[in-house]
């Protein structure tokens, strides 16, 4: 008789928790955790690639680097064959190179931003392992903030006093279900994004909660170029403005509220500062342009009456405004978040059950959860002695412009001269913009080192590749402050060939450098995991939450923190008592106008929310390219993880990434379903397969991110990507001098039928070896 599923061993991933059936030392099947309402199918993608040609079996060194030393033939990264070496040889090579650079150039010459989601597991969190190791040898240049919402991370603390604190305490779905009459979502509620949650998740609740709210009394409005950003089951209204015009749309709503005397001035007076300054701009007293609904209509290409009607609805009903994280990833991405907060202030519903605003419902699974936030301990990283950093999306600038200055959040900084890039747990050839420019920048450092488990686009473009394990091959704790479940992650299978977990990789290098005791602190992997659990348990007791003993937890395999007894309502305490619960802003209130930001003197981010024309968009006069490219998060993988897995590859068209296009735009170009096409602009190009889809606004095309970068000629920086990576097309420019975030969603392109024979995709093949 087959073993009961709920007795099978558990593992946790960013896209969910699974029970695993293991036969003959190999994972045969993953079953959704029995307490998961809506298990993600993404997890199954790892089974077919756990072994096989994409796995990295041994430490591997790029031939020219090994034969000629650092800074040799760097233009051959991605072209050169590799030579496999022993771990002992690899450890010495890495240790000697780190010593050389540290001694001659200083530790600021080591860049280890290592941005990426890596894999779930609190102890084997790759960036924590890397950063702790490098801090043991003097530190490194880091990156600051996240590609997901860098602009918001910079601007919202000036408005509310924090961003992360309110991201983690968005009004719960329970409160929305019971109180919200109108849910206005700028950027939609993309359930595909809610499949994942950083650090893991035990129960996917976004779809269930969304449907419960709909069945209650909540009406939904999806303001997005993509109808699919809200599921059809909730019968929501779809309003499709031009991409990048959300701020103008909201200014038109705000003007209508003022014009119809629907502004809650009592709320404005009691809880905000700077409204009069903003109002002067809204009414056109600063620039001679009143931001009327008609003005917004012209910019957004939405009928004036739609904007006016929506403003009246929002003022007459309990309204929740949701701002998608994607809205920050556009030129001037600070403005939509600031404007949404200002609009919410004018409605006066902030802090009321089911009202106000929220940061991206279903951007990940945890948004709107009603659970107690676990006080999750982490693997200590130590102290970084290096003060240099870059805003997360400025990698190419770092490598191409050493010694030059950059502005960021009111201060002036200098890019250090980078000699080593050490990457672990991410893939810059997935998430960074303008890959042609990045390819040029990638030639600059002396040495690129990575810890990787598969031959993806990063591993192929590194000098030293250290093979690491996957979560299926190691024990860990699925523990995060953004999910109520703690999961005992079982070791389901032995490590692939000579792969090692990151703790063992860094322990080996640390021993070569004489810092082993500092790195391990005398603890084994098992002792560290027990320490993390017990530290979390002690912090929980301080909050009167009882966790089981470590041994009892291991025996059961999981634990769930309790739900809140009352619904979570963002800024409820502030509304109830703005004096004793004041915000961490200079005024203690919501800053519709920020004197601090105004003092920076940034033309591209003044002291209150404004409409600033994007560097390229559909409303541009005499535009060279006619289609706006949206490159959103994929539905079949997490970023680029498991793009080579069976689930992701089953969604490709003729082996290529799909490009979605409205029939009107397809007919203009004589394109039909499954046609192989070239998408291009001045920055680069990629090939993809056509899918006709009228659920896109005309003038907009969609290529989701995540396809492994696969240029036809890897020696040429702007060679077309055979596999449909949209970041060959997106611009590498900061959102503004304030936030310096990425602007992937500000991108104009053209599309045409592919000409001649296009080489087949080789992204999932290993490199050549000597």
XYZ file of C-alpha atoms in Angstrom, residues 36 177 260 366 417 529 621 663 673 720:
10
model
C -2.362 24.698 0.998
C -14.195 41.197 2.587
C -16.894 68.411 -6.868
C 1.820 37.329 2.000
C 36.615 50.300 -8.965
C 19.551 25.466 12.291
C 5.399 62.610 -30.608
C -5.166 41.289 -33.022
C -0.552 32.813 -34.073
C 19.796 38.883 -30.629
